[in-house]
CSV table of C-alpha atoms and ligand atoms in Angstrom, one decimal:
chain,number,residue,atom,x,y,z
A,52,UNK,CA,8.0,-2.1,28.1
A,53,UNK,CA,6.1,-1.3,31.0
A,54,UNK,CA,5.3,1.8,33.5
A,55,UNK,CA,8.7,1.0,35.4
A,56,UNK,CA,11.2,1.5,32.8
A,57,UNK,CA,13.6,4.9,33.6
A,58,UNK,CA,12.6,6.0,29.8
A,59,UNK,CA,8.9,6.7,32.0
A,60,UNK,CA,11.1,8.1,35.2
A,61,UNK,CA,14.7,9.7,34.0
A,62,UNK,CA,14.8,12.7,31.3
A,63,UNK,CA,18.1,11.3,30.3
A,64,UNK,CA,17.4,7.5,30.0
A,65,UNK,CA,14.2,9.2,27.5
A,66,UNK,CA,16.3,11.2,25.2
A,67,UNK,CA,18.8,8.2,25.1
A,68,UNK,CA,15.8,6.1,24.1
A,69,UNK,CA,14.4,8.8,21.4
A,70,UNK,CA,17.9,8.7,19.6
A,71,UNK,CA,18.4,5.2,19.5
A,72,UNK,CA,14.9,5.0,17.9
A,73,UNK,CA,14.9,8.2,15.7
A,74,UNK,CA,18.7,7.5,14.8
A,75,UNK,CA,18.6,4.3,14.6
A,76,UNK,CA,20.4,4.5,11.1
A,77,UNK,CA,22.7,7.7,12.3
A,78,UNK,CA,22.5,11.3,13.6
A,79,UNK,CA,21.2,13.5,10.9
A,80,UNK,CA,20.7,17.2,11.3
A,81,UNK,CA,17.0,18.1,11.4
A,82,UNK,CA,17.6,21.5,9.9
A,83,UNK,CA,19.5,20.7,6.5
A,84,UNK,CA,19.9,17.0,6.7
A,85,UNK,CA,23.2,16.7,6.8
A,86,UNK,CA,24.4,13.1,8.1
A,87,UNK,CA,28.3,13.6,7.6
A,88,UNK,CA,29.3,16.0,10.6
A,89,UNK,CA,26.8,15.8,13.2
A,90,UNK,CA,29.0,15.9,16.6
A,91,UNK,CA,27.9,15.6,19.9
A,92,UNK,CA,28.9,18.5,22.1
A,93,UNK,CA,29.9,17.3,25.1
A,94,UNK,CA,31.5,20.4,27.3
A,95,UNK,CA,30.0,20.9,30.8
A,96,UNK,CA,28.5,24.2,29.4
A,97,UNK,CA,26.3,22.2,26.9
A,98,UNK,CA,22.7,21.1,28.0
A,99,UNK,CA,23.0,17.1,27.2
A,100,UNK,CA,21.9,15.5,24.0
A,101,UNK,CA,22.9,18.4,22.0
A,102,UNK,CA,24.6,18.2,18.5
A,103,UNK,CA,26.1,20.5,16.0
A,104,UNK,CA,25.5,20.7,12.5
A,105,UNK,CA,29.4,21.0,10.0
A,106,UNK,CA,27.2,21.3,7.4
A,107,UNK,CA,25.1,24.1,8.2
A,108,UNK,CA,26.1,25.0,11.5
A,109,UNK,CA,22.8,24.9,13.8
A,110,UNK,CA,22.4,23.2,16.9
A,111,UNK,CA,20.1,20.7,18.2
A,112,UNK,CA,18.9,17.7,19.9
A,113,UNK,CA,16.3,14.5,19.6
A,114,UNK,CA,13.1,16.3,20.1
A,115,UNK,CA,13.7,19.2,16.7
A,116,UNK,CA,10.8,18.5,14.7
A,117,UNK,CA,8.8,16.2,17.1
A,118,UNK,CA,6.0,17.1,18.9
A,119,UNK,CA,8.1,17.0,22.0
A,120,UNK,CA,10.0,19.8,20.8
A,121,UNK,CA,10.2,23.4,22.8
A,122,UNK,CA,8.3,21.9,25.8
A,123,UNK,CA,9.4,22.6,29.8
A,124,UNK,CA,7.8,18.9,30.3
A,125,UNK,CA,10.3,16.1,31.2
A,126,UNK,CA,11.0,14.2,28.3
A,127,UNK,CA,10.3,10.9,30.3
A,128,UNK,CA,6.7,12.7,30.7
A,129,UNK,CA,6.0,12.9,27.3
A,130,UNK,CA,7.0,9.4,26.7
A,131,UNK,CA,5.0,8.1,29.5
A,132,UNK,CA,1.4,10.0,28.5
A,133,UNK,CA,2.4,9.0,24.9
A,134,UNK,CA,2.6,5.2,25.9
A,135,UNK,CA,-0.6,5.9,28.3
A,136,UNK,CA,-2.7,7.2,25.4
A,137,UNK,CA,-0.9,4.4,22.6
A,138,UNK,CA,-1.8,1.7,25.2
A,139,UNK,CA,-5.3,2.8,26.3
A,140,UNK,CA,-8.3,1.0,24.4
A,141,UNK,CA,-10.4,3.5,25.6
A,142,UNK,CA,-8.3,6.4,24.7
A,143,UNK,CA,-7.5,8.7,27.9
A,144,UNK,CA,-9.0,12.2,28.9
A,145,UNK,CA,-6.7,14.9,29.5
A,146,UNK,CA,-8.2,14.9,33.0
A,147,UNK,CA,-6.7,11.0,33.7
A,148,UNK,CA,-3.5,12.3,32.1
A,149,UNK,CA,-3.4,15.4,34.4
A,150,UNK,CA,-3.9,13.1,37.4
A,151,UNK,CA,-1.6,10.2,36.2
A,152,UNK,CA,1.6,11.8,35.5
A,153,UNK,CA,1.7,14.8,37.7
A,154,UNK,CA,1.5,17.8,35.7
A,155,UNK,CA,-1.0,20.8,35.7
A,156,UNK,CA,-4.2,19.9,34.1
A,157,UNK,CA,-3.4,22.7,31.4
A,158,UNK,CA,0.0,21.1,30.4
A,159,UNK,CA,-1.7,18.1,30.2
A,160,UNK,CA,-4.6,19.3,28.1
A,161,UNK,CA,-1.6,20.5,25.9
A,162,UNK,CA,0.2,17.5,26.1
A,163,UNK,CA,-3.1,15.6,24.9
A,164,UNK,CA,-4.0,17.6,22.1
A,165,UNK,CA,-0.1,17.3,20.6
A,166,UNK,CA,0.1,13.6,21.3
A,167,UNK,CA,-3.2,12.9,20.2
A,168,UNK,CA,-2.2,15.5,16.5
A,169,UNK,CA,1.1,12.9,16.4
A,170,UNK,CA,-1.2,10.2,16.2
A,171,UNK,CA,-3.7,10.8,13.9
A,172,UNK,CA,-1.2,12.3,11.1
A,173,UNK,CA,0.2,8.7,11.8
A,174,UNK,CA,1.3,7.2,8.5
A,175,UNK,CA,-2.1,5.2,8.8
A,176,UNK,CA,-4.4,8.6,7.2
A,177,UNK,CA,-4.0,9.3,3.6
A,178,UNK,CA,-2.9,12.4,2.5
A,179,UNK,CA,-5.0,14.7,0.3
A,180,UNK,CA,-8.2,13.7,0.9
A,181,UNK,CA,-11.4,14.6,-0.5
A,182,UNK,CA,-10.1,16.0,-3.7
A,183,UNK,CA,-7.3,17.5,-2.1
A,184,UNK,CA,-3.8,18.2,-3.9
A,185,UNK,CA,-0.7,16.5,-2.3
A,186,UNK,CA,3.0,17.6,-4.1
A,187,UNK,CA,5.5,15.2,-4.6
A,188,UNK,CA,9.1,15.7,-5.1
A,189,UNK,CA,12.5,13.8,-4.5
A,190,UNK,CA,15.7,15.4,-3.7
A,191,UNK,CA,19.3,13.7,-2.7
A,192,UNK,CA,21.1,14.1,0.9
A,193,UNK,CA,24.1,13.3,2.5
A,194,UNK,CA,25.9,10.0,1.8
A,195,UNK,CA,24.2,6.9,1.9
A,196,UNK,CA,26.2,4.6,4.2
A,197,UNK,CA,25.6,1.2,1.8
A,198,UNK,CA,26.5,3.0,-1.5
A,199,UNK,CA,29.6,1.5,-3.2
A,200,UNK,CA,30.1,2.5,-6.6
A,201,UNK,CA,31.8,5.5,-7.4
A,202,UNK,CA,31.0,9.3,-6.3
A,203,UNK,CA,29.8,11.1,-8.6
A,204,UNK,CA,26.7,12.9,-9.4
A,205,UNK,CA,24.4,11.8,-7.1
A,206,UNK,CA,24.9,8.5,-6.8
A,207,UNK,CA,26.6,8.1,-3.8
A,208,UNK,CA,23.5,10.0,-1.5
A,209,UNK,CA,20.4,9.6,-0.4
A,210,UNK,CA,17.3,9.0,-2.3
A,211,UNK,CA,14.7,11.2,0.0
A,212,UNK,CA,11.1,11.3,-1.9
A,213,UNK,CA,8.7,13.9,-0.1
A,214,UNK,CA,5.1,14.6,-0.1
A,215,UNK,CA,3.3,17.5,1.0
A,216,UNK,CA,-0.5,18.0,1.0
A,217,UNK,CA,-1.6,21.8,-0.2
A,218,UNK,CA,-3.9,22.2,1.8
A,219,UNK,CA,-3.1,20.8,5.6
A,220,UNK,CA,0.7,21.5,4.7
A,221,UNK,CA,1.5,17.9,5.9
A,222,UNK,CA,4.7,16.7,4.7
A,223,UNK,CA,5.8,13.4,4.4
A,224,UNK,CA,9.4,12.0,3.9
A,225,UNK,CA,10.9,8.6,2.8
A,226,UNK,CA,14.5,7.5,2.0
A,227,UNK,CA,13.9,5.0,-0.7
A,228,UNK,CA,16.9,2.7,-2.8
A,229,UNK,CA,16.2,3.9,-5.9
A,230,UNK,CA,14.1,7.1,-7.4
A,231,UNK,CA,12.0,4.4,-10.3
A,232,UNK,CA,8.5,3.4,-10.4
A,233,UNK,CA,9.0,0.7,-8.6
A,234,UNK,CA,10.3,2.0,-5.7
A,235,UNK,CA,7.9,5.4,-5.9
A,236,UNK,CA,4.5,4.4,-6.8
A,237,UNK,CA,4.1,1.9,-3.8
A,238,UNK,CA,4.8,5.1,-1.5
A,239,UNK,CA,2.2,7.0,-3.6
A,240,UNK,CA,-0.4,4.4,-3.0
A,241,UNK,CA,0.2,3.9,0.5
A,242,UNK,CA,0.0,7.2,1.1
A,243,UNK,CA,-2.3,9.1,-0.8
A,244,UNK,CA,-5.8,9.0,-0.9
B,72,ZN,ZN1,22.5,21.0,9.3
């Protein structure tokens, strides 16, 4: 990838790009995770890249839940100053990303301190720290696609385990095969301090 590619110069080629990573496995619905009856809607009154919900009946698009959501920025933008301050050894200054990608130093001061909020809650920080209390909990969603036994119960969905930390209200979600120890406890370890 490199400063060229349209995901850096075209909203539309971005959003394309931030579905095929964060649905990579299907559209679900970032308000009730429903996977089943996510449509696109696709009139010429609809803004692009949004979907509807069957399940619960909300719209919404890509960014829901990201910390590109609600912004007036480009979407191509935020992927570029993301990709600046990923790539950067020296990490980058909301000043240089004011100047490099052509917004208002106080969107891009804004821009910094969200990208740079993404990136430390990276998966790479353990939860609950210094003493602190993180919840755990599982609960089952939609239909996983490589079930094949029979449907009942809950079987047939999927296996989400989530963990929240008390304090910082961080929360944390994984779609595992199986709710055992052995699929659980690794999660745990990785992920709590
Ligand atoms: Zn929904």
């Amino acid at each position: 990838m490199n400063l060229t590619d349209p995901i850096f110069t075209d909203k539309d080629a971005a959003r394309e790009y931030l579905e095929r990573q964060r649905w990579a496995d299907g559209v679900y619905c970032p308000h009730c995770g429903g996977v089943d009856k996510c449509k696109k809607l696709t009139g010429k009154f609809h803004r692009p890249g949004l979907y509807q919900c069957g399940d619960c009946r909300k719209q919404f698009t890509v960014t829901v839940g990201t910390v590109f959501e609600r912004s007036k920025v480009p979407l191509n933008k935020w992927l570029l100053a993301t990709f600046l301050m990923a790539s950067s050894k020296k990490g980058m200054s909301a000043h240089q990303l004011h100047r490099t990608i052509g917004v208002t130093y106080k969107t891009a001061w804004f821009m910094w301190h969200r990208i740079r909020e993404a990136m430390r809650s990276g998966s790479f920080s353990p939860m609950g720290g210094e003493g602190g209390t993180v919840e755990s909990d599982e609960t089952f969603i939609g239909t996983d696609p490589t079930y094949k036994g029979s449907r009942r119960v809950y079987h047939h969905k999927m296996k989400v385990l989530s963990l929240v930390d008390r304090e910082t209200g961080e929360a944390r979600s994984f779609v595992v095969d199986k709710l055992t120890q052995h699929d659980v406890v690794p999660i745990l370890k990785e992920n709590i301090d």
